[in-house]
Every structure is written in C-alpha cells, then in structure tokens.
Coordinates of C-alpha atoms in Angstrom, one line a residue:
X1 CA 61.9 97.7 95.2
X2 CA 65.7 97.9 94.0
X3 CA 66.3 99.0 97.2
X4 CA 64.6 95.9 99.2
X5 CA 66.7 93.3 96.4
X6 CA 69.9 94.8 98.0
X7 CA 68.9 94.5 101.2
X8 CA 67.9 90.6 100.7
X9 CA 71.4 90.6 98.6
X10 CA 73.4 91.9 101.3
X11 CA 72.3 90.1 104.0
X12 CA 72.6 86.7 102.1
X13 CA 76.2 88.4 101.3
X14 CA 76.8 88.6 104.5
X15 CA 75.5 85.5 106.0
X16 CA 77.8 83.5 103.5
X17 CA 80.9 86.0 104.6
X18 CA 80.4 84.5 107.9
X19 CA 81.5 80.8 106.4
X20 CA 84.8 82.1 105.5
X21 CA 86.7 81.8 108.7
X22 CA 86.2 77.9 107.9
X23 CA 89.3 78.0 106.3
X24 CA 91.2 78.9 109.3
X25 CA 89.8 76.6 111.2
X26 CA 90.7 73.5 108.5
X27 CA 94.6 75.1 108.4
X28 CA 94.4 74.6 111.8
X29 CA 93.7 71.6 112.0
X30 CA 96.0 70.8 109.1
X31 CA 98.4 72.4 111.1
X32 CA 97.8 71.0 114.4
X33 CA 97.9 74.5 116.2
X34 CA 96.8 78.0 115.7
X35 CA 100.1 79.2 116.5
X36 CA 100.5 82.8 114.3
X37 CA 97.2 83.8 114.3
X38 CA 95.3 86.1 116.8
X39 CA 92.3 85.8 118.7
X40 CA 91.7 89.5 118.7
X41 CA 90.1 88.5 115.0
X42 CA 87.5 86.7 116.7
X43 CA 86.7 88.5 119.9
X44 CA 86.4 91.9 118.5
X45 CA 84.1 91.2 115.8
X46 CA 81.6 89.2 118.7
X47 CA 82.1 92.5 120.5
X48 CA 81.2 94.5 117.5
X49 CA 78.2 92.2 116.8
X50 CA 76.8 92.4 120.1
X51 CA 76.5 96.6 119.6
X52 CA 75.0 96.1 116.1
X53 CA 72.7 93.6 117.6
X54 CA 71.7 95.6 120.7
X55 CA 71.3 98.2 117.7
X56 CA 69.1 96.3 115.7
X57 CA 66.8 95.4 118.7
X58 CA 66.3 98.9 119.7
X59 CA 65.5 100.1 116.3
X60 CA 63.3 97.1 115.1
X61 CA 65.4 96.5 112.0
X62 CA 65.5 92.4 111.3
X63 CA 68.1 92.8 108.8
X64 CA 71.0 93.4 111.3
X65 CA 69.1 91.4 113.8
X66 CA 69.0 88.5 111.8
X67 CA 72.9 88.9 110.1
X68 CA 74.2 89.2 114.1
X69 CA 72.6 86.7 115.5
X70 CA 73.8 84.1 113.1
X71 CA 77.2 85.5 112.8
X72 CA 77.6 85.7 117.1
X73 CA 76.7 81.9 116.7
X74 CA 79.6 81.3 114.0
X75 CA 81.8 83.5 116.0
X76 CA 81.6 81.6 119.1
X77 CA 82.5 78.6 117.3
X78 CA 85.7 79.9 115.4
X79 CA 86.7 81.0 119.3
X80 CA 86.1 77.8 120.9
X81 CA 88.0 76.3 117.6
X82 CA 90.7 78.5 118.0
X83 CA 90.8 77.9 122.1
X84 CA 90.6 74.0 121.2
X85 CA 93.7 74.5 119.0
X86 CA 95.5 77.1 121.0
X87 CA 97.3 76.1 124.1
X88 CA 98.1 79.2 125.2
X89 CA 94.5 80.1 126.4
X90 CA 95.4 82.8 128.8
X91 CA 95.4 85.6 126.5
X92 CA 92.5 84.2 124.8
X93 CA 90.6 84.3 127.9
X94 CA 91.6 87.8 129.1
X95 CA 90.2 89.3 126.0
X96 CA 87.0 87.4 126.5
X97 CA 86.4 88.6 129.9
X98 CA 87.2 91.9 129.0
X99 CA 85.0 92.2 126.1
X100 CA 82.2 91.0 128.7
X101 CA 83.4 94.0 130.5
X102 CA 83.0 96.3 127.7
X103 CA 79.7 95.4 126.5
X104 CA 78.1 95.9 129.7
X105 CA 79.8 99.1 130.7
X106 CA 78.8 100.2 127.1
X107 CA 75.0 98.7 127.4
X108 CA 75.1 100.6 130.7
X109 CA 76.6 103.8 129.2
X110 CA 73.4 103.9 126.6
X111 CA 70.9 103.2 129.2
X112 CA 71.3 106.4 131.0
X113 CA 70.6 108.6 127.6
X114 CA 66.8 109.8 127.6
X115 CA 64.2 108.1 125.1
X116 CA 65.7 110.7 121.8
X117 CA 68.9 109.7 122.2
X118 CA 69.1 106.2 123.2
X119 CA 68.8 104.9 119.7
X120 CA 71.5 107.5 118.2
X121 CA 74.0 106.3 121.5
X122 CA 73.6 103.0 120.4
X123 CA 74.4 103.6 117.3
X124 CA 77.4 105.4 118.0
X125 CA 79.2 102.8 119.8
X126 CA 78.6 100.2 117.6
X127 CA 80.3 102.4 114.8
X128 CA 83.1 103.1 117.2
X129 CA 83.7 99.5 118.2
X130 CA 83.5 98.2 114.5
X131 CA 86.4 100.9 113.3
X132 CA 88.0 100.4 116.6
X133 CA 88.2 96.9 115.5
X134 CA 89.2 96.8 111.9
X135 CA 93.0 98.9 113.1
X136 CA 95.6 96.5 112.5
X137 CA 99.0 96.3 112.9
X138 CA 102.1 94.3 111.5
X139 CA 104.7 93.0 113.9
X140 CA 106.2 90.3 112.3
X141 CA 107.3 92.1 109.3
X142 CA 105.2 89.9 107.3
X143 CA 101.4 89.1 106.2
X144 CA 101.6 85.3 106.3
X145 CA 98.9 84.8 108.5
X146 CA 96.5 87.4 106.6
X147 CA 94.8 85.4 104.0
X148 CA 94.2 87.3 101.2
X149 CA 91.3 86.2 100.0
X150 CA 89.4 86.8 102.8
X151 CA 90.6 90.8 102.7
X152 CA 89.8 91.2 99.3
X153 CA 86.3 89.5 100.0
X154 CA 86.1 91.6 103.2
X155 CA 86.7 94.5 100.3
X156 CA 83.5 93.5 98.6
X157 CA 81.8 93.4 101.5
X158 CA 82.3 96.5 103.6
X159 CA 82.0 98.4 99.9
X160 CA 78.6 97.1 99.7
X161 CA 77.7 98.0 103.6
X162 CA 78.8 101.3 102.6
X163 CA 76.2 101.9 100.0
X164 CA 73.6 100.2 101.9
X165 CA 74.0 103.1 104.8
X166 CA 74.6 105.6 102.5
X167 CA 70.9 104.5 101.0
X168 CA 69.0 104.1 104.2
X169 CA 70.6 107.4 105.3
X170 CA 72.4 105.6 108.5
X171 CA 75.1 107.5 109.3
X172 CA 76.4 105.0 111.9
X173 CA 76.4 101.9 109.2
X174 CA 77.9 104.5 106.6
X175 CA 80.6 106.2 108.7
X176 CA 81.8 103.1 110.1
X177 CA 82.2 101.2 106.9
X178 CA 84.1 104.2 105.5
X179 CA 86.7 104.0 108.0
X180 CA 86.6 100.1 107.7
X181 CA 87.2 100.4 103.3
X182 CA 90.2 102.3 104.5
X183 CA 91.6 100.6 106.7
X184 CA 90.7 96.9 104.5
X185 CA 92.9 99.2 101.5
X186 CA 95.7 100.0 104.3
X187 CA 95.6 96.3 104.9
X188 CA 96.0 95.2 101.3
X189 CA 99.0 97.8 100.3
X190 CA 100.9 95.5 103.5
X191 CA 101.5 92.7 100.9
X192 CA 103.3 95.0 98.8
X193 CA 105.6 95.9 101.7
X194 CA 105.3 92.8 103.5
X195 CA 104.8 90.0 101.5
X196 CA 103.7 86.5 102.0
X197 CA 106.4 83.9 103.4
X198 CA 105.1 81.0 101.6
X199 CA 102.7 81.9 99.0
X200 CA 101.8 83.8 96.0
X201 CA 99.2 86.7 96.7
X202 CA 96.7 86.6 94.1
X203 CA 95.2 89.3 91.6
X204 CA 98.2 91.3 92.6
X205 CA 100.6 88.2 91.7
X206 CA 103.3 89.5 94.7
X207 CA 105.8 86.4 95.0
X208 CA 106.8 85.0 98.5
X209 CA 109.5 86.3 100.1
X210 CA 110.7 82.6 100.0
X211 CA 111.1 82.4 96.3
X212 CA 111.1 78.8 96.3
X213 CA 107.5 78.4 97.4
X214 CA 104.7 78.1 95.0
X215 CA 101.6 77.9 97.2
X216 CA 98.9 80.5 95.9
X217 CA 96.4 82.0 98.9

C-alpha cells in the first residue's frame, strides 16, 4: 500500500518537475534571447524520454508511460521556445536530427535481441542515455546560466527515483539515478568554485562574483 502512495507521489512529483523549465522560458523572454543557455538541456532529456518510454511500453508499466509521454510533450515546447528565441538555430537543429538518429539506431539495436532479452536491452540503453545525459561541463568559468533551484529540486527528485528502483528491484531506474545523484552533487559543489555572476545562490548563501549584485536565484 505504502509502496503504491509513492508511486502516485512520485509520478505527481515528477509531472510537476516537468513545469520548471517555465522559468527559462519567461527569462527568455525577459531577456529577449536565449543567448548563454544550451539546447543540449532540452534535446537529451527528449532522447532520454523516448528510451524510458519505449521502456515503459515494452514492459506494460503506466507509471513511466504516463510521466514520458507528458514530459516529451513539455519538452518539445521548451525546444520550439528555445528555437523561437535562439537565432542561431543550426546547432539546435543538428542535435535534433542527430538524436532522431540515435533513437532509431538504438530502437533498431534492441529489436535484434531475442524475446528474454529485449526487455533487459531496453532497459539498458535508457539507463545509459539518462547518465550519458546528466555529464556536464563548465566552460565559462561560471554557473550563471545553472539555476539553482532547479538542481537542488532535480536533487529531490533523482533521490526519490532512486528509492523508487531500489524498491521495485529495477536495476536500470536505480543504477541510472545513482550516477545521476552524483553527478546533480558534482553539479552543486560548481557554485562553490564557480559562482554565480549576478546572483546570490541560495541555502548555500555563495555571493556573486559581482559583489554588487543582489539578485537571489
């Protein structure tokens, strides 16, 4: 019963999760570009989404078919946002045509495993994908552009994925979200090293590096 509550919980969690890009989307248009940010944000988790989805299908389970679905729909959106803001598209669309690529020469890949394994493949390749995903890396010697409210809710919510494989005894959900809590930590230490331009990071209360600026994240 406890069990079933968490599930409902999580996916609700997650569902709600899916709303937070919003806030990119309204600083863009604040902004009047999307200049600083990356589309990689957007693209790999559609590509990641489409595995887990494929996943769900194969395996009958409604609560990842259900949380993918919607958040594929919301994904698409934040692209077309960022595209519509964006007028560098080029790059944008080279990562889109080249996670159509991937998808089906990963779809194909699972179809030629035999009825035992097809599932297991599956789920392989979604965990791959999602950790490949989550890596991250800090050119601009700063974390500006890395809100940090949505890392520390993306905290909360890979913790609680975590538990939720390590309960239903799927190694693929569990092992993936393992390497995603670390990497989401890896992520959070950056403000210490590379802190904000403009704004205070909360709950760790690191100052700008412009020390003039009072904006809180």
């Amino acid at each position: 019963m406890l069990l079933e509550i968490f599930t409902v919980w999580l996916g609700l969690f997650s569902i709600g999760f899916t709303f937070l890009p919003m806030y990119m989307v309204l600083d863009w248009r604040k902004r009047g570009t999307a200049d600083g940010f990356s589309s990689v944000n957007f693209v790999l988790p559609m590509l990641v989404q489409s595995f887990w989805l494929r996943h769900g299908f194969m395996t009958n389970d409604q609560t990842n078919i259900i949380i993918n679905s919607i958040n594929l729909v919301f994904f698409a959106f934040y692209v077309s946002a960022f595209a519509y803001y964006q007028p560098k598209r080029k790059y944008l669309i080279g990562q889109i045509v080249a996670a159509l690529l991937a998808i089906k020469l990963a779809f194909s890949y699972v179809d030629t495993h035999d009825a035992d394994s097809i599932n297991d493949a599956m789920g392989s390749m979604a965990a791959g994908a999602q950790i490949f995903s989550l890596k991250r890396a800090i050119s601009m010697g700063t974390t500006e552009y890395i809100p940090a409210g949505f890392q520390f809710a993306i905290f909360t919510l890979i913790l609680q994925w975590l538990l939720f494989g390590i309960l239903h005894g799927n190694q693929f959900i569990a092992i993936s979200n393992a390497a995603g809590l670390l990497v989401n930590i890896a992520t959070l230490a950056l403000y210490f090293f590379y802190p904000p331009l403009t704004w205070t990071v909360p709950i760790f209360n690191i100052p700008p590096q412009n020390k003039d600026a009072k904006k809180v994240e």
